[in-house]
mmCIF file of C-alpha atoms in Angstrom:
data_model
loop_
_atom_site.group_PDB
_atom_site.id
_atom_site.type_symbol
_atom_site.label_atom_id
_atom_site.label_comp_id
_atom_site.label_asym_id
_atom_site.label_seq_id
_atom_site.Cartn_x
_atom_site.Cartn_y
_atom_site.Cartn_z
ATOM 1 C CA UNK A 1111 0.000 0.000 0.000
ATOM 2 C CA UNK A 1112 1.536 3.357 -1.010
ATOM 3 C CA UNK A 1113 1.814 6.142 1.729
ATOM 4 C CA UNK A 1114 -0.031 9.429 0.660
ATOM 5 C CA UNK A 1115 1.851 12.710 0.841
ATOM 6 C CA UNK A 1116 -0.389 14.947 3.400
ATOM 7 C CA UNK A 1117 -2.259 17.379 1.282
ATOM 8 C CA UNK A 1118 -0.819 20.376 3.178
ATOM 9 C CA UNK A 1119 3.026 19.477 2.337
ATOM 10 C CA UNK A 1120 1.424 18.998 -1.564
ATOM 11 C CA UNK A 1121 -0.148 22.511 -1.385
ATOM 12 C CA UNK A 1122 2.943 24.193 0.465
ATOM 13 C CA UNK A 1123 5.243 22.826 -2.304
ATOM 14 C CA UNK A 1124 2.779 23.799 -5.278
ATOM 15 C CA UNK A 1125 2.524 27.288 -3.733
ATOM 16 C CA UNK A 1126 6.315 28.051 -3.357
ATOM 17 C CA UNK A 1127 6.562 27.134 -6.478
ATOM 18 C CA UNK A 1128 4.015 29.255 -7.988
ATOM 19 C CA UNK A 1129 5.830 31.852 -6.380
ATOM 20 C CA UNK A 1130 9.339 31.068 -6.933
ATOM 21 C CA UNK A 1131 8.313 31.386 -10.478
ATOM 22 C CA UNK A 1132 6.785 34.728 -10.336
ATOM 23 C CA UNK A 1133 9.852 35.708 -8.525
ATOM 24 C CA UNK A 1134 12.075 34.278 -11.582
ATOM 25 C CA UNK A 1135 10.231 35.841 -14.114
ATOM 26 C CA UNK A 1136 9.607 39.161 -12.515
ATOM 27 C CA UNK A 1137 13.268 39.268 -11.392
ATOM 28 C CA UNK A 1138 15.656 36.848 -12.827
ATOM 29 C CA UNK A 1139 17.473 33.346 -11.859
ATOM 30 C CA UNK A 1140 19.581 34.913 -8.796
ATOM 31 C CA UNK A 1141 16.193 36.857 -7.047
ATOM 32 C CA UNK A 1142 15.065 33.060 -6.881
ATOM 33 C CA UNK A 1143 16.097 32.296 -2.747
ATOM 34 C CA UNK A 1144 14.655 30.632 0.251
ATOM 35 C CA UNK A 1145 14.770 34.087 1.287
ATOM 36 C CA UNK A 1146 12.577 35.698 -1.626
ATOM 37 C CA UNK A 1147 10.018 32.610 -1.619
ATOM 38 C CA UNK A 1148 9.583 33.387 1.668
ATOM 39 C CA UNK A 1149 8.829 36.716 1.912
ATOM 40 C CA UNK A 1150 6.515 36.249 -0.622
ATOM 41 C CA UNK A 1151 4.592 33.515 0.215
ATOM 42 C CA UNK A 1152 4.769 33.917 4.544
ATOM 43 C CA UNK A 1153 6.381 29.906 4.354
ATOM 44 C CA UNK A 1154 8.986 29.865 7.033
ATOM 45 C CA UNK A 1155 12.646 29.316 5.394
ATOM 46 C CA UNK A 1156 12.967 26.113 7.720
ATOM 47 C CA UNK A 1157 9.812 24.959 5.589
ATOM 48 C CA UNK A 1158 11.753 25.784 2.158
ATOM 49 C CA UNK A 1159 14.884 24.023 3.291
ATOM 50 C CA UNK A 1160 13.385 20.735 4.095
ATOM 51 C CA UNK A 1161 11.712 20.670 0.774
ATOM 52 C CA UNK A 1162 14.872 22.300 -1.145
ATOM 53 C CA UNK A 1163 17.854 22.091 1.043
ATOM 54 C CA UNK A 1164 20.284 23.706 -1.586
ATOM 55 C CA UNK A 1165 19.319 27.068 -3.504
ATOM 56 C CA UNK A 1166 20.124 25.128 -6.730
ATOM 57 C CA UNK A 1167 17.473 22.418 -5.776
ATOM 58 C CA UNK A 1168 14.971 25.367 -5.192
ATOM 59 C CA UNK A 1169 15.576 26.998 -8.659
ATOM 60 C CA UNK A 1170 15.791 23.037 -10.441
ATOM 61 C CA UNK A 1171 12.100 22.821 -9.018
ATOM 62 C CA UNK A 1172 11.391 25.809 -10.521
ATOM 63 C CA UNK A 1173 12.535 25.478 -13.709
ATOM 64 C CA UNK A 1174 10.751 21.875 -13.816
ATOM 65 C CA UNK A 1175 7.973 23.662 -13.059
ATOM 66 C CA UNK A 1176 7.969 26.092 -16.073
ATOM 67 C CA UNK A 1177 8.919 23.211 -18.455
ATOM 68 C CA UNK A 1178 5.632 21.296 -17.948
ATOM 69 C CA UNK A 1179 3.932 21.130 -21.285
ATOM 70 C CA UNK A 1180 1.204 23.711 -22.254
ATOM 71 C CA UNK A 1181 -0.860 21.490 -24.488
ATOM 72 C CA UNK A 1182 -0.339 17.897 -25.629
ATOM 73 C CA UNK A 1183 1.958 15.448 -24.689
ATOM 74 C CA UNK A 1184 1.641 12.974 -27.518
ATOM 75 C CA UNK A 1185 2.041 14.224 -31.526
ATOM 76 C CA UNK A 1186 -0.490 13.956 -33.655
ATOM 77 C CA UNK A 1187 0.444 11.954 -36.335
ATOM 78 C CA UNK A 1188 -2.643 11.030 -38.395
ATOM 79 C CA UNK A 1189 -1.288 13.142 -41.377
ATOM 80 C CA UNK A 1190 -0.790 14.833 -43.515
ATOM 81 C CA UNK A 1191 2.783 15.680 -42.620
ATOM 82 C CA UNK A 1192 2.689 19.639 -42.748
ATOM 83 C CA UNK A 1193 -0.798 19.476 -40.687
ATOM 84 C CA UNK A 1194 0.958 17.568 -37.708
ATOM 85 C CA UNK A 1195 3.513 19.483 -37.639
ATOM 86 C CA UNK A 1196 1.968 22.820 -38.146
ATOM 87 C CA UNK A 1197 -0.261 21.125 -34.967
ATOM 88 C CA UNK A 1198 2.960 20.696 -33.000
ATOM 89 C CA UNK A 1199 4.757 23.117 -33.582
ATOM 90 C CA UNK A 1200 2.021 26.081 -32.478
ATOM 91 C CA UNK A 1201 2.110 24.654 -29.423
ATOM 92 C CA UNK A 1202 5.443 25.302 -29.643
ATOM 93 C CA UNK A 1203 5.069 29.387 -30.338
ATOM 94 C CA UNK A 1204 2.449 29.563 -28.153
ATOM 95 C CA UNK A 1205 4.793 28.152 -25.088
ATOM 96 C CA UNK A 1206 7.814 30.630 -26.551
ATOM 97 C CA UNK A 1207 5.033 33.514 -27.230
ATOM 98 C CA UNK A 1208 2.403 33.227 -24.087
ATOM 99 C CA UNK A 1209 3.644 31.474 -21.149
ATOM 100 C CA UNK A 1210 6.590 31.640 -18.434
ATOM 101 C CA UNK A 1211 8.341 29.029 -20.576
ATOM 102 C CA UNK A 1212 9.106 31.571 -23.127
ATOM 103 C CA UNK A 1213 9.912 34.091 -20.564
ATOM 104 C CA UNK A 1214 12.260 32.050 -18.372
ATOM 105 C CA UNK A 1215 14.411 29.285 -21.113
ATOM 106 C CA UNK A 1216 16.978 31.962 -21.559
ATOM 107 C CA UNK A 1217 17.704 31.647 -17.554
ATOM 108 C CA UNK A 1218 17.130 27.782 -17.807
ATOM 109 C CA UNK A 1219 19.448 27.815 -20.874
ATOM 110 C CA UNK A 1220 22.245 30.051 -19.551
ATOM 111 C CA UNK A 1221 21.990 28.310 -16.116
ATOM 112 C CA UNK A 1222 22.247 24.246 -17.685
ATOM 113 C CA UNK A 1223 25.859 25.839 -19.050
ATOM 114 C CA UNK A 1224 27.244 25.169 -15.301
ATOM 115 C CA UNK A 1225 24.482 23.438 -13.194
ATOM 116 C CA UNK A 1226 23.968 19.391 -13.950
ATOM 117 C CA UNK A 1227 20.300 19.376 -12.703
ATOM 118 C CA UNK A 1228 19.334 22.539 -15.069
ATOM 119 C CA UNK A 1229 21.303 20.974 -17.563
ATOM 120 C CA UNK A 1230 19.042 17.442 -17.279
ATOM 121 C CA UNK A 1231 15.802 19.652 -17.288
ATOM 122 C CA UNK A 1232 16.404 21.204 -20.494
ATOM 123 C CA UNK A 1233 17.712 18.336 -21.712
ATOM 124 C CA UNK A 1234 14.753 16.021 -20.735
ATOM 125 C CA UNK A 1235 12.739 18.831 -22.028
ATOM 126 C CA UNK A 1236 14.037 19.620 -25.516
ATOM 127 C CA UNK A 1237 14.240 15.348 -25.781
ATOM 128 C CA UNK A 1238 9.914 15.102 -25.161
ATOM 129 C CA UNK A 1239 9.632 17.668 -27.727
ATOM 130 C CA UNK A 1240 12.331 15.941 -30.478
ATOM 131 C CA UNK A 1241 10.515 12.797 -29.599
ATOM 132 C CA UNK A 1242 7.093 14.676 -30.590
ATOM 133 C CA UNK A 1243 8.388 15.837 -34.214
ATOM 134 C CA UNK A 1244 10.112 12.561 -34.606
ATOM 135 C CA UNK A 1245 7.089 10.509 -34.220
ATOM 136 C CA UNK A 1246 5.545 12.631 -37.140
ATOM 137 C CA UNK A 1247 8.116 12.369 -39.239
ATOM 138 C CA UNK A 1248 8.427 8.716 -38.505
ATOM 139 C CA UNK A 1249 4.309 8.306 -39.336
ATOM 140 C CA UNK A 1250 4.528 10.447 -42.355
ATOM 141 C CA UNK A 1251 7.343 7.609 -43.327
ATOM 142 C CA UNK A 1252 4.738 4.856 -43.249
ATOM 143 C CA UNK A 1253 1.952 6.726 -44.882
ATOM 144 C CA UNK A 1254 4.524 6.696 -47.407
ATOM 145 C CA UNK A 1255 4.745 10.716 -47.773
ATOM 146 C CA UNK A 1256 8.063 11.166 -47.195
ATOM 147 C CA UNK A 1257 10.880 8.301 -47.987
ATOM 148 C CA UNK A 1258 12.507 6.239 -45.570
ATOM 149 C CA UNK A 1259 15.889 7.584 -45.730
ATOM 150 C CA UNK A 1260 14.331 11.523 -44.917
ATOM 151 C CA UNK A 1261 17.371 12.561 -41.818
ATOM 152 C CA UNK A 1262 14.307 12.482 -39.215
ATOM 153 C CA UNK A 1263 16.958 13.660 -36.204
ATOM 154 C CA UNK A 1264 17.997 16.344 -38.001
ATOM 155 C CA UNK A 1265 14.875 17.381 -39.398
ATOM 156 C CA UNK A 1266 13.419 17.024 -35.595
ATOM 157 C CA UNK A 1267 16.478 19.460 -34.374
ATOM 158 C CA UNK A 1268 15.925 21.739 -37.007
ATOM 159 C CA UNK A 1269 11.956 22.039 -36.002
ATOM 160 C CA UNK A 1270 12.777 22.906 -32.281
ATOM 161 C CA UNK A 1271 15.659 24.714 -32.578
ATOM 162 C CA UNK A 1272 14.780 27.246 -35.295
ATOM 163 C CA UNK A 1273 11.946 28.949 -33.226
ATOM 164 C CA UNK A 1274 14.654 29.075 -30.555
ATOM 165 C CA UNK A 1275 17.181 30.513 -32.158
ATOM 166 C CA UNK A 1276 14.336 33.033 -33.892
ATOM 167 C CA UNK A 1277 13.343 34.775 -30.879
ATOM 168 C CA UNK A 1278 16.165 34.250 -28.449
ATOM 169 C CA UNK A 1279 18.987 34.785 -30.657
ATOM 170 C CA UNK A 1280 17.796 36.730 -33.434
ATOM 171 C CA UNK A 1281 15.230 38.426 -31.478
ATOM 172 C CA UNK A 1282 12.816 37.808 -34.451
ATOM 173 C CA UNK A 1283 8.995 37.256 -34.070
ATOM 174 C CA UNK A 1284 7.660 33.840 -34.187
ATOM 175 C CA UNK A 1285 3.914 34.115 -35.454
ATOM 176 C CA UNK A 1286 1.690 31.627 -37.414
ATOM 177 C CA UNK A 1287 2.950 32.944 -40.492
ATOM 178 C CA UNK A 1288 6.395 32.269 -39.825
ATOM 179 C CA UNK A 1289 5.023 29.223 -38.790
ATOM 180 C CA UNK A 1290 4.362 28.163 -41.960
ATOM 181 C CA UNK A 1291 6.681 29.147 -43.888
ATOM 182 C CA UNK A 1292 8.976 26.941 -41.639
ATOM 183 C CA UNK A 1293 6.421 23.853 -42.281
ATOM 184 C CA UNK A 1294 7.005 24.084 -45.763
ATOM 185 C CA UNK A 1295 10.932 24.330 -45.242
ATOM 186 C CA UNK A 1296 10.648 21.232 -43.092
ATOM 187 C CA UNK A 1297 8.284 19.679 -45.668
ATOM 188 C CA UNK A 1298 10.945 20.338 -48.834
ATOM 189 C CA UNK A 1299 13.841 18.963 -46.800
ATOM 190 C CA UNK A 1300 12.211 15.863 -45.846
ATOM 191 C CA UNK A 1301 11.214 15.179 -49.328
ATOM 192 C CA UNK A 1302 7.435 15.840 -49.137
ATOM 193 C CA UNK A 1303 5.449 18.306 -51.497
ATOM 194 C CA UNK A 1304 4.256 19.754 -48.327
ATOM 195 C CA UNK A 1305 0.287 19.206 -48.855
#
């Protein structure tokens, strides 16, 4: 029989979190401390350190918290290949565009340079959504709309990482029209006329 977690130690976590990631969005990676959390949320710091004995752990937490998905967790893969993707990939902009995802992956980014944990939550991260676009490339494979030897990896990378590198590198908008345009790029190189 598994033991329960008491409701109250559920709720104290979920709102220190909630507020550790106000704190990191409205003032960056280092405003995130035991300290800050609990000033804003009234949870003693002895409360905060049995939960997240280290900073590091606090800030990991958060950032876990900011990667969970806004939208689907499985691809839809029922083709044709540029409507899946265009389906995934909006989720995509809308996390980068409308939530604290967009807002805070530069910190997450900058801080998995030097910190294993971070580094394992972006990692695990960016891997669920390569595993997404894979899966579509993979079924457009079998419907027989793109050939087998398309470079699916690369393809995949090239999805994720060009919104990325839009807006956080280039400092370019990321709309539905750009959108598209990238769908049919992604379409061309895998060898499919893109309807």
């Amino acid at each position: 029989m598994n033991k329960q977690e008491d409701p109250r130690l559920t709720a104290t976590r979920a709102y220190a979190l909630d507020s550790a990631l106000k704190v990191l969005m409205d003032e960056g990676l280092l405003a995130v401390t035991h300290g800050a959390v609990s000033k804003a949320t009234g949870i003693s710091r002895s409360t905060l350190y049995r939960h997240w004995p280290d900073v590091s752990d606090l800030r990991n937490a958060t950032f876990k918290k900011a990667t969970r998905p806004k939208g689907p967790t499985t691809a839809k893969s029922d083709g044709p290949l540029r409507a899946d993707l265009t389906w995934l990939l909006n989720f995509l902009l809308i996390a980068l565009n409308e939530t604290p995802w967009g807002q805070v992956a530069p910190q997450i980014i900058a801080s998995a340079a030097t910190d294993d944990e971070a580094n394992r939550v972006l990692t695990d991260f960016i891997g669920d959504r390569l595993t997404g676009v894979e899966e579509v490339f993979q079924a457009a494979v079998k419907r027989g709309e793109i050939p087998a030897s398309a470079p699916i990896a690369d393809l995949a990378i090239l999805a994720v990482s060009a919104p990325y590198f839009r807006k956080m590198i280039a400092g370019l908008e990321i709309d539905v029209t750009w959108l598209d345009t990238h769908v049919t790029h992604l379409c061309t190189l895998a060898g499919s006329d893109g309807r």
